[in-house]
Amino acid sequence: MERELDDFFQAKISYRKVMDEAALKYYRYGKFTGTISLMKFTEIEQAEIADFLGCSFSDLNGKTKFQLKEWQRAFENSRFGSIAFTQAVEMVTGKPLQTKAEVESLEQERKNCFFELCSRYSSLAFITAQRQLDFYRQQVTEEELAILAQLVGHLPPNVMYLPVYAEQELGNPHGLDRGTRMGKLFYTLLNDAGQLTRETGESHTEYRSRVYNQQNLVVDDLMNFVTIGNLLGKTARHKIHPMWQGACDYQVIWNVPIKALLDIVEISPNTGEAVFIFENSSLYSALLTKFPDLPAICHQGQFRLAMWRLLELFPDTTRFFYASDMDPEGLQMADKVKMRYGERVHFMCMDASTYRNNLSEVSVSESLVKLDSLVDQGLQEIAEAMKVEQVASYQERLYGHYVEFITQAFVSASLNQSNF
């Protein structure tokens, strides 16, 4: 009989829809009561409903709704009357009947169980109640929570590549890739634990790298590099790395990948106590040809993690002479370096007067809005001039200015003077 009932009600969409409405009434009121709107049904479906209720279509067609009790009585008087109406509704809808109060009570019970589960792991003690709720809504399983607790509790004491760490902890080098569910959950926890603030102008990729890097994890590959010349790197035993020494001895300009910085604990200029930082690679090459022993860095217009790692390894006494294109993007990068290293950063040939005297014909009108985020006062003055002129000023045009500046600051050995 039960199979026959299911076949009967599944054969007509109208009957299934009425049973769905019955289940909804039960959810809201805890019983089968109220009316069902006929506006939800087509004329053919209304005719089928009339047939089941035992009335003519014309009688039903003159109404806008009918009583659920009428449907229940018609069912109980049918050949399926031996089956309880509640059971019939559950069979047709494929779901057990539940009231709203029952559902909410069960939901709260599940939440409490999940929150209690989170509290069992000491390594996850930093997780806020809101994050626990987020994880509950994402249906994080007990197994996934245990894995996350293991990962956070076993963070490496020394710098390690993320795939290596994933292989070590999960047996799968791709187990924590950003596209995986576990990778996303793990990153969320690292972000919560680190409580870093995204800096002005910092891309999501840069910020993401900093979150991992704070926990001694590196996600970047060999293409994450920074170009340098005449810099010395020291290892954990405070010995100068032979690769770095050789590059200085032969005045080689080379690209240092993040991998090569992992075992370096300190970096210093080969000469003096200052480092010159440039954005443009062609200008950088020309200046290093003119001054082959100049301690210099080129980031090529991209603030990769390798550059930030490099700068962090210099002693606090090292000063940075920085120069970039004077366009909205270049000023943003300059401002970022200034905000991070403060008084240690000195701008080369970057002022409103130099900008006005060396204008290009390249319009920057569409990106002027980026200037509003600048913090440094000197850069703000350039920005105000740029809003008027609406064109960029590029480093290549200032080659002679840089030669004069470096000759005075570096060649004359006056780097220790505070006026620079």
GROMACS .gro file of C-alpha atoms in nm:
model
  420
    1MET     CA    1   0.000   0.000   0.000
    2GLU     CA    2   0.283   0.242   0.084
    3ARG     CA    3   0.445   0.187  -0.255
    4GLU     CA    4   0.109   0.236  -0.424
    5LEU     CA    5   0.056   0.561  -0.229
    6ASP     CA    6   0.396   0.695  -0.330
    7ASP     CA    7   0.339   0.610  -0.696
    8PHE     CA    8  -0.005   0.773  -0.687
    9PHE     CA    9   0.112   1.105  -0.546
   10GLN     CA   10   0.434   1.121  -0.744
   11ALA     CA   11   0.237   1.076  -1.066
   12LYS     CA   12   0.085   1.423  -1.041
   13ILE     CA   13   0.285   1.740  -0.975
   14SER     CA   14  -0.021   1.905  -0.819
   15TYR     CA   15  -0.049   1.635  -0.553
   16ARG     CA   16   0.321   1.661  -0.464
   17LYS     CA   17   0.293   2.039  -0.438
   18VAL     CA   18  -0.004   2.012  -0.199
   19MET     CA   19   0.188   1.767   0.019
   20ASP     CA   20   0.485   2.008   0.021
   21GLU     CA   21   0.249   2.282   0.138
   22ALA     CA   22   0.117   2.051   0.411
   23ALA     CA   23   0.474   1.988   0.534
   24LEU     CA   24   0.536   2.365   0.538
   25LYS     CA   25   0.222   2.425   0.748
   26TYR     CA   26   0.337   2.160   0.992
   27TYR     CA   27   0.681   2.327   1.013
   28ARG     CA   28   0.528   2.665   1.091
   29TYR     CA   29   0.242   2.567   1.322
   30GLY     CA   30   0.321   2.218   1.447
   31LYS     CA   31  -0.001   2.082   1.293
   32PHE     CA   32  -0.191   2.059   0.964
   33THR     CA   33  -0.391   2.378   0.956
   34GLY     CA   34  -0.461   2.686   0.746
   35THR     CA   35  -0.529   2.731   0.378
   36ILE     CA   36  -0.341   2.668   0.055
   37SER     CA   37  -0.352   2.930  -0.220
   38LEU     CA   38  -0.476   2.810  -0.557
   39MET     CA   39  -0.274   3.086  -0.726
   40LYS     CA   40   0.027   2.852  -0.705
   41PHE     CA   41  -0.137   2.600  -0.936
   42THR     CA   42  -0.220   2.593  -1.307
   43GLU     CA   43  -0.577   2.527  -1.425
   44ILE     CA   44  -0.490   2.165  -1.505
   45GLU     CA   45  -0.343   2.122  -1.156
   46GLN     CA   46  -0.650   2.286  -1.001
   47ALA     CA   47  -0.870   2.036  -1.189
   48GLU     CA   48  -0.661   1.751  -1.044
   49ILE     CA   49  -0.697   1.894  -0.693
   50ALA     CA   50  -1.075   1.925  -0.739
   51ASP     CA   51  -1.087   1.563  -0.847
   52PHE     CA   52  -0.900   1.452  -0.533
   53LEU     CA   53  -1.121   1.667  -0.309
   54GLY     CA   54  -1.431   1.521  -0.470
   55CYS     CA   55  -1.575   1.848  -0.598
   56SER     CA   56  -1.631   1.993  -0.941
   57PHE     CA   57  -1.367   2.211  -1.107
   58SER     CA   58  -1.620   2.495  -1.137
   59ASP     CA   59  -1.677   2.493  -0.760
   60LEU     CA   60  -1.303   2.507  -0.690
   61ASN     CA   61  -1.231   2.752  -0.970
   62GLY     CA   62  -1.446   3.014  -0.801
   63LYS     CA   63  -1.216   3.014  -0.498
   64THR     CA   64  -0.869   3.155  -0.438
   65LYS     CA   65  -0.773   2.898  -0.175
   66PHE     CA   66  -0.886   2.582  -0.003
   67GLN     CA   67  -0.858   2.443   0.349
   68LEU     CA   68  -0.576   2.199   0.419
   69LYS     CA   69  -0.822   2.008   0.641
   70GLU     CA   70  -1.032   1.941   0.330
   71TRP     CA   71  -0.733   1.773   0.167
   72GLN     CA   72  -0.656   1.576   0.482
   73ARG     CA   73  -1.018   1.452   0.506
   74ALA     CA   74  -1.019   1.354   0.140
   75PHE     CA   75  -0.700   1.157   0.197
   76GLU     CA   76  -0.836   0.979   0.506
   77ASN     CA   77  -1.149   0.882   0.310
   78SER     CA   78  -0.946   0.750   0.018
   79ARG     CA   79  -0.815   0.398  -0.030
   80PHE     CA   80  -0.498   0.515   0.148
   81GLY     CA   81  -0.687   0.603   0.465
   82SER     CA   82  -0.523   0.321   0.660
   83ILE     CA   83  -0.197   0.515   0.641
   84ALA     CA   84  -0.159   0.809   0.879
   85PHE     CA   85  -0.160   1.145   0.701
   86THR     CA   86   0.166   1.246   0.873
   87GLN     CA   87   0.334   0.934   0.737
   88ALA     CA   88   0.193   1.001   0.392
   89VAL     CA   89   0.332   1.355   0.388
   90GLU     CA   90   0.676   1.227   0.490
   91MET     CA   91   0.665   0.957   0.220
   92VAL     CA   92   0.570   1.197  -0.059
   93THR     CA   93   0.810   1.478   0.041
   94GLY     CA   94   1.090   1.238   0.131
   95LYS     CA   95   1.161   1.423   0.456
   96PRO     CA   96   1.060   1.372   0.819
   97LEU     CA   97   0.812   1.625   0.952
   98GLN     CA   98   0.966   1.881   1.185
   99THR     CA   99   0.839   2.195   1.349
  100LYS     CA  100   1.034   2.520   1.336
  101ALA     CA  101   1.103   2.496   1.709
  102GLU     CA  102   1.238   2.143   1.669
  103VAL     CA  103   1.464   2.247   1.381
  104GLU     CA  104   1.598   2.549   1.568
  105SER     CA  105   1.658   2.343   1.881
  106LEU     CA  106   1.845   2.078   1.683
  107GLU     CA  107   2.045   2.347   1.503
  108GLN     CA  108   2.147   2.508   1.833
  109GLU     CA  109   2.245   2.170   1.971
  110ARG     CA  110   2.467   2.106   1.668
  111LYS     CA  111   2.627   2.450   1.705
  112ASN     CA  112   2.702   2.390   2.071
  113CYS     CA  113   2.858   2.054   1.989
  114PHE     CA  114   3.076   2.215   1.722
  115PHE     CA  115   3.182   2.499   1.953
  116GLU     CA  116   3.268   2.247   2.224
  117LEU     CA  117   3.469   2.051   1.970
  118CYS     CA  118   3.668   2.364   1.879
  119SER     CA  119   3.750   2.427   2.245
  120ARG     CA  120   3.916   2.086   2.275
  121TYR     CA  121   4.215   2.196   2.066
  122SER     CA  122   4.459   2.424   2.249
  123SER     CA  123   4.624   2.522   1.921
  124LEU     CA  124   4.293   2.675   1.808
  125ALA     CA  125   4.234   2.875   2.127
  126PHE     CA  126   4.278   3.202   1.934
  127ILE     CA  127   3.971   3.137   1.715
  128THR     CA  128   3.694   3.387   1.786
  129ALA     CA  129   3.330   3.292   1.837
  130GLN     CA  130   3.250   3.451   1.501
  131ARG     CA  131   3.511   3.238   1.324
  132GLN     CA  132   3.373   2.926   1.493
  133LEU     CA  133   3.030   3.020   1.364
  134ASP     CA  134   3.171   3.079   1.014
  135PHE     CA  135   3.334   2.736   1.017
  136TYR     CA  136   3.009   2.579   1.140
  137ARG     CA  137   2.819   2.741   0.854
  138GLN     CA  138   3.084   2.614   0.610
  139GLN     CA  139   3.014   2.267   0.752
  140VAL     CA  140   3.373   2.209   0.864
  141THR     CA  141   3.382   1.847   0.976
  142GLU     CA  142   3.532   1.702   1.291
  143GLU     CA  143   3.808   1.544   1.082
  144GLU     CA  144   3.887   1.874   0.909
  145LEU     CA  145   3.898   2.054   1.243
  146ALA     CA  146   4.144   1.797   1.379
  147ILE     CA  147   4.368   1.845   1.074
  148LEU     CA  148   4.357   2.224   1.111
  149ALA     CA  149   4.450   2.195   1.478
  150GLN     CA  150   4.743   1.973   1.381
  151LEU     CA  151   4.861   2.216   1.113
  152VAL     CA  152   4.845   2.523   1.336
  153GLY     CA  153   5.009   2.335   1.621
  154HIS     CA  154   5.298   2.216   1.403
  155LEU     CA  155   5.394   2.541   1.228
  156PRO     CA  156   5.764   2.528   1.130
  157PRO     CA  157   6.018   2.706   1.355
  158ASN     CA  158   6.228   2.787   1.047
  159VAL     CA  159   6.134   2.906   0.699
  160MET     CA  160   5.983   2.629   0.487
  161TYR     CA  161   5.807   2.610   0.152
  162LEU     CA  162   5.433   2.556   0.182
  163PRO     CA  163   5.430   2.245  -0.043
  164VAL     CA  164   5.709   2.091   0.167
  165TYR     CA  165   5.513   2.163   0.484
  166ALA     CA  166   5.196   2.018   0.328
  167GLU     CA  167   5.382   1.700   0.233
  168GLN     CA  168   5.528   1.677   0.583
  169GLU     CA  169   5.194   1.721   0.761
  170LEU     CA  170   4.941   1.582   0.513
  171GLY     CA  171   5.142   1.354   0.290
  172ASN     CA  172   5.033   1.564  -0.008
  173PRO     CA  173   5.241   1.859  -0.137
  174HIS     CA  174   4.930   2.012  -0.293
  175GLY     CA  175   4.711   1.960   0.013
  176LEU     CA  176   4.730   2.327   0.112
  177ASP     CA  177   4.713   2.485  -0.233
  178ARG     CA  178   4.497   2.796  -0.239
  179GLY     CA  179   4.233   2.627  -0.455
  180THR     CA  180   4.171   2.344  -0.209
  181ARG     CA  181   3.918   2.354   0.074
  182MET     CA  182   4.184   2.274   0.336
  183GLY     CA  183   4.416   2.535   0.188
  184LYS     CA  184   4.146   2.801   0.220
  185LEU     CA  185   4.058   2.705   0.577
  186PHE     CA  186   4.425   2.695   0.679
  187TYR     CA  187   4.493   3.039   0.528
  188THR     CA  188   4.191   3.179   0.713
  189LEU     CA  189   4.334   3.059   1.045
  190LEU     CA  190   4.682   3.195   0.968
  191ASN     CA  191   4.525   3.530   0.883
  192ASP     CA  192   4.335   3.529   1.213
  193ALA     CA  193   4.641   3.428   1.412
  194GLY     CA  194   4.868   3.688   1.253
  195GLN     CA  195   4.625   3.981   1.278
  196LEU     CA  196   4.816   4.167   1.007
  197THR     CA  197   4.679   4.486   0.856
  198ARG     CA  198   4.669   4.519   0.480
  199GLU     CA  199   4.886   4.814   0.387
  200THR     CA  200   4.782   5.097   0.157
  201GLY     CA  201   4.826   4.991  -0.204
  202GLU     CA  202   4.920   4.636  -0.109
  203SER     CA  203   4.782   4.375  -0.348
  204HIS     CA  204   4.598   4.069  -0.222
  205THR     CA  205   4.884   3.849  -0.344
  206GLU     CA  206   5.140   4.053  -0.149
  207TYR     CA  207   4.927   4.046   0.164
  208ARG     CA  208   4.866   3.675   0.130
  209SER     CA  209   5.240   3.613   0.104
  210ARG     CA  210   5.301   3.818   0.419
  211VAL     CA  211   5.044   3.613   0.610
  212TYR     CA  212   5.224   3.291   0.522
  213ASN     CA  213   5.568   3.443   0.568
  214GLN     CA  214   5.480   3.553   0.922
  215GLN     CA  215   5.439   3.184   1.009
  216ASN     CA  216   5.768   3.086   0.837
  217LEU     CA  217   5.588   2.955   0.529
  218VAL     CA  218   5.683   3.056   0.176
  219VAL     CA  219   5.437   3.018  -0.112
  220ASP     CA  220   5.645   3.183  -0.382
  221ASP     CA  221   5.863   2.997  -0.632
  222LEU     CA  222   6.193   3.083  -0.801
  223MET     CA  223   6.024   3.354  -1.007
  224ASN     CA  224   5.983   3.557  -0.689
  225PHE     CA  225   6.310   3.750  -0.707
  226VAL     CA  226   6.471   4.090  -0.667
  227THR     CA  227   6.763   4.228  -0.865
  228ILE     CA  228   7.070   4.337  -0.665
  229GLY     CA  229   7.429   4.445  -0.697
  230ASN     CA  230   7.714   4.493  -0.446
  231LEU     CA  231   7.534   4.351  -0.145
  232LEU     CA  232   7.673   4.098   0.103
  233GLY     CA  233   7.463   3.824   0.263
  234LYS     CA  234   7.558   3.655   0.589
  235THR     CA  235   7.453   3.308   0.697
  236ALA     CA  236   7.343   3.193   1.042
  237ARG     CA  237   7.708   3.162   1.147
  238HIS     CA  238   7.758   3.527   1.045
  239LYS     CA  239   7.984   3.425   0.763
  240ILE     CA  240   7.955   3.599   0.430
  241HIS     CA  241   7.797   3.364   0.178
  242PRO     CA  242   8.051   3.289  -0.098
  243MET     CA  243   7.790   3.343  -0.371
  244TRP     CA  244   7.724   3.695  -0.248
  245GLN     CA  245   8.095   3.766  -0.198
  246GLY     CA  246   8.175   3.646  -0.549
  247ALA     CA  247   7.903   3.865  -0.699
  248CYS     CA  248   8.054   4.167  -0.521
  249ASP     CA  249   8.410   4.079  -0.618
  250TYR     CA  250   8.316   4.056  -0.984
  251GLN     CA  251   8.052   4.334  -0.967
  252VAL     CA  252   7.782   4.102  -1.097
  253ILE     CA  253   7.421   4.216  -1.111
  254TRP     CA  254   7.202   3.917  -1.029
  255ASN     CA  255   6.845   3.815  -0.954
  256VAL     CA  256   6.809   3.680  -0.601
  257PRO     CA  257   6.510   3.440  -0.567
  258ILE     CA  258   6.330   3.407  -0.236
  259LYS     CA  259   6.485   3.062  -0.206
  260ALA     CA  260   6.835   3.213  -0.188
  261LEU     CA  261   6.726   3.439   0.099
  262LEU     CA  262   6.602   3.162   0.325
  263ASP     CA  263   6.941   3.088   0.480
  264ILE     CA  264   7.053   3.452   0.496
  265VAL     CA  265   7.026   3.624   0.835
  266GLU     CA  266   7.175   3.966   0.756
  267ILE     CA  267   7.250   4.176   0.447
  268SER     CA  268   7.475   4.480   0.422
  269PRO     CA  269   7.612   4.706   0.147
  270ASN     CA  270   7.954   4.604   0.021
  271THR     CA  271   8.054   4.968   0.064
  272GLY     CA  272   7.917   5.226   0.306
  273GLU     CA  273   7.590   5.214   0.497
  274ALA     CA  274   7.338   5.303   0.229
  275VAL     CA  275   7.155   5.120  -0.048
  276PHE     CA  276   7.007   5.273  -0.364
  277ILE     CA  277   6.670   5.136  -0.477
  278PHE     CA  278   6.533   5.187  -0.829
  279GLU     CA  279   6.213   5.087  -1.005
  280ASN     CA  280   6.326   5.088  -1.367
  281SER     CA  281   6.559   4.808  -1.482
  282SER     CA  282   6.710   4.993  -1.782
  283LEU     CA  283   6.798   5.293  -1.565
  284TYR     CA  284   6.934   5.058  -1.300
  285SER     CA  285   7.160   4.889  -1.554
  286ALA     CA  286   7.286   5.222  -1.688
  287LEU     CA  287   7.367   5.353  -1.340
  288LEU     CA  288   7.545   5.032  -1.238
  289THR     CA  289   7.753   5.065  -1.553
  290LYS     CA  290   7.843   5.421  -1.451
  291PHE     CA  291   7.896   5.323  -1.084
  292PRO     CA  292   7.989   4.951  -1.088
  293ASP     CA  293   8.044   4.932  -0.712
  294LEU     CA  294   7.714   5.101  -0.617
  295PRO     CA  295   7.511   4.897  -0.361
  296ALA     CA  296   7.177   4.893  -0.539
  297ILE     CA  297   6.844   4.714  -0.573
  298CYS     CA  298   6.595   4.706  -0.860
  299HIS     CA  299   6.238   4.581  -0.801
  300GLN     CA  300   6.130   4.632  -1.166
  301GLY     CA  301   5.801   4.786  -1.066
  302GLN     CA  302   5.685   4.487  -0.860
  303PHE     CA  303   5.703   4.459  -0.484
  304ARG     CA  304   5.756   4.086  -0.460
  305LEU     CA  305   5.804   3.910  -0.129
  306ALA     CA  306   6.172   3.868  -0.215
  307MET     CA  307   6.225   4.245  -0.202
  308TRP     CA  308   6.055   4.283   0.134
  309ARG     CA  309   6.250   3.988   0.272
  310LEU     CA  310   6.571   4.147   0.144
  311LEU     CA  311   6.501   4.488   0.301
  312GLU     CA  312   6.409   4.331   0.635
  313LEU     CA  313   6.753   4.173   0.658
  314PHE     CA  314   6.944   4.504   0.656
  315PRO     CA  315   7.057   4.646   0.994
  316ASP     CA  316   6.853   4.937   1.127
  317THR     CA  317   7.148   5.166   1.056
  318THR     CA  318   7.121   5.108   0.679
  319ARG     CA  319   6.961   5.392   0.488
  320PHE     CA  320   6.760   5.346   0.170
  321PHE     CA  321   6.781   5.598  -0.115
  322TYR     CA  322   6.469   5.534  -0.319
  323ALA     CA  323   6.365   5.646  -0.668
  324SER     CA  324   6.072   5.551  -0.886
  325ASP     CA  325   5.870   5.686  -1.176
  326MET     CA  326   5.657   5.980  -1.077
  327ASP     CA  327   5.322   5.844  -1.183
  328PRO     CA  328   5.038   5.731  -0.951
  329GLU     CA  329   5.166   5.374  -0.928
  330GLY     CA  330   5.526   5.482  -0.869
  331LEU     CA  331   5.426   5.724  -0.595
  332GLN     CA  332   5.217   5.452  -0.429
  333MET     CA  333   5.518   5.219  -0.420
  334ALA     CA  334   5.743   5.494  -0.284
  335ASP     CA  335   5.488   5.571  -0.015
  336LYS     CA  336   5.468   5.205   0.080
  337VAL     CA  337   5.845   5.184   0.134
  338LYS     CA  338   5.841   5.508   0.332
  339MET     CA  339   5.559   5.391   0.557
  340ARG     CA  340   5.739   5.067   0.632
  341TYR     CA  341   6.090   5.202   0.694
  342GLY     CA  342   6.022   5.561   0.796
  343GLU     CA  343   6.320   5.793   0.841
  344ARG     CA  344   6.556   5.536   0.693
  345VAL     CA  345   6.407   5.612   0.350
  346HIS     CA  346   6.523   5.915   0.152
  347PHE     CA  347   6.381   5.993  -0.191
  348MET     CA  348   6.611   6.067  -0.484
  349CYS     CA  349   6.500   6.337  -0.723
  350MET     CA  350   6.139   6.296  -0.618
  351ASP     CA  351   5.988   6.635  -0.544
  352ALA     CA  352   5.727   6.862  -0.700
  353SER     CA  353   5.986   7.085  -0.868
  354THR     CA  354   6.172   6.798  -1.034
  355TYR     CA  355   5.838   6.655  -1.145
  356ARG     CA  356   5.723   6.980  -1.310
  357ASN     CA  357   6.056   7.027  -1.488
  358ASN     CA  358   6.058   6.677  -1.636
  359LEU     CA  359   5.707   6.609  -1.763
  360SER     CA  360   5.633   6.342  -2.021
  361GLU     CA  361   5.344   6.335  -2.263
  362VAL     CA  362   5.191   6.022  -2.109
  363SER     CA  363   4.852   6.092  -1.951
  364VAL     CA  364   4.773   5.951  -1.606
  365SER     CA  365   4.429   6.111  -1.577
  366GLU     CA  366   4.250   5.776  -1.538
  367SER     CA  367   4.462   5.667  -1.239
  368LEU     CA  368   4.482   5.994  -1.044
  369VAL     CA  369   4.242   5.854  -0.783
  370LYS     CA  370   4.530   5.636  -0.657
  371LEU     CA  371   4.704   5.950  -0.534
  372ASP     CA  372   4.443   6.003  -0.262
  373SER     CA  373   4.589   5.720  -0.054
  374LEU     CA  374   4.937   5.875  -0.018
  375VAL     CA  375   5.057   5.947   0.336
  376ASP     CA  376   5.404   6.102   0.296
  377GLN     CA  377   5.385   6.482   0.277
  378GLY     CA  378   5.653   6.520   0.010
  379LEU     CA  379   5.479   6.267  -0.214
  380GLN     CA  380   5.149   6.442  -0.153
  381GLU     CA  381   5.304   6.762  -0.293
  382ILE     CA  382   5.403   6.576  -0.609
  383ALA     CA  383   5.052   6.432  -0.624
  384GLU     CA  384   4.894   6.778  -0.612
  385ALA     CA  385   5.113   6.890  -0.900
  386MET     CA  386   5.027   6.573  -1.090
  387LYS     CA  387   4.656   6.636  -1.049
  388VAL     CA  388   4.711   6.965  -1.229
  389GLU     CA  389   4.947   6.843  -1.503
  390GLN     CA  390   4.786   6.496  -1.537
  391VAL     CA  391   5.098   6.343  -1.693
  392ALA     CA  392   5.381   6.121  -1.565
  393SER     CA  393   5.751   6.190  -1.519
  394TYR     CA  394   5.972   5.888  -1.585
  395GLN     CA  395   6.306   5.787  -1.437
  396GLU     CA  396   6.487   5.761  -1.769
  397ARG     CA  397   6.451   6.136  -1.815
  398LEU     CA  398   6.629   6.195  -1.483
  399TYR     CA  399   6.946   5.996  -1.556
  400GLY     CA  400   7.169   6.305  -1.527
  401HIS     CA  401   7.007   6.400  -1.197
  402TYR     CA  402   7.075   6.055  -1.052
  403VAL     CA  403   7.438   6.064  -1.168
  404GLU     CA  404   7.483   6.396  -0.993
  405PHE     CA  405   7.309   6.273  -0.677
  406ILE     CA  406   7.508   5.949  -0.658
  407THR     CA  407   7.836   6.128  -0.732
  408GLN     CA  408   7.773   6.361  -0.443
  409ALA     CA  409   7.630   6.103  -0.202
  410PHE     CA  410   7.824   5.789  -0.282
  411VAL     CA  411   8.143   5.871  -0.468
  412SER     CA  412   8.237   6.154  -0.231
  413ALA     CA  413   8.187   5.910   0.060
  414SER     CA  414   7.941   6.140   0.235
  415LEU     CA  415   7.671   5.876   0.303
  416ASN     CA  416   7.705   5.914   0.679
  417GLN     CA  417   7.592   6.278   0.670
  418SER     CA  418   7.237   6.323   0.797
  419ASN     CA  419   7.150   6.581   0.531
  420PHE     CA  420   7.101   6.293   0.290
   0.00000   0.00000   0.00000
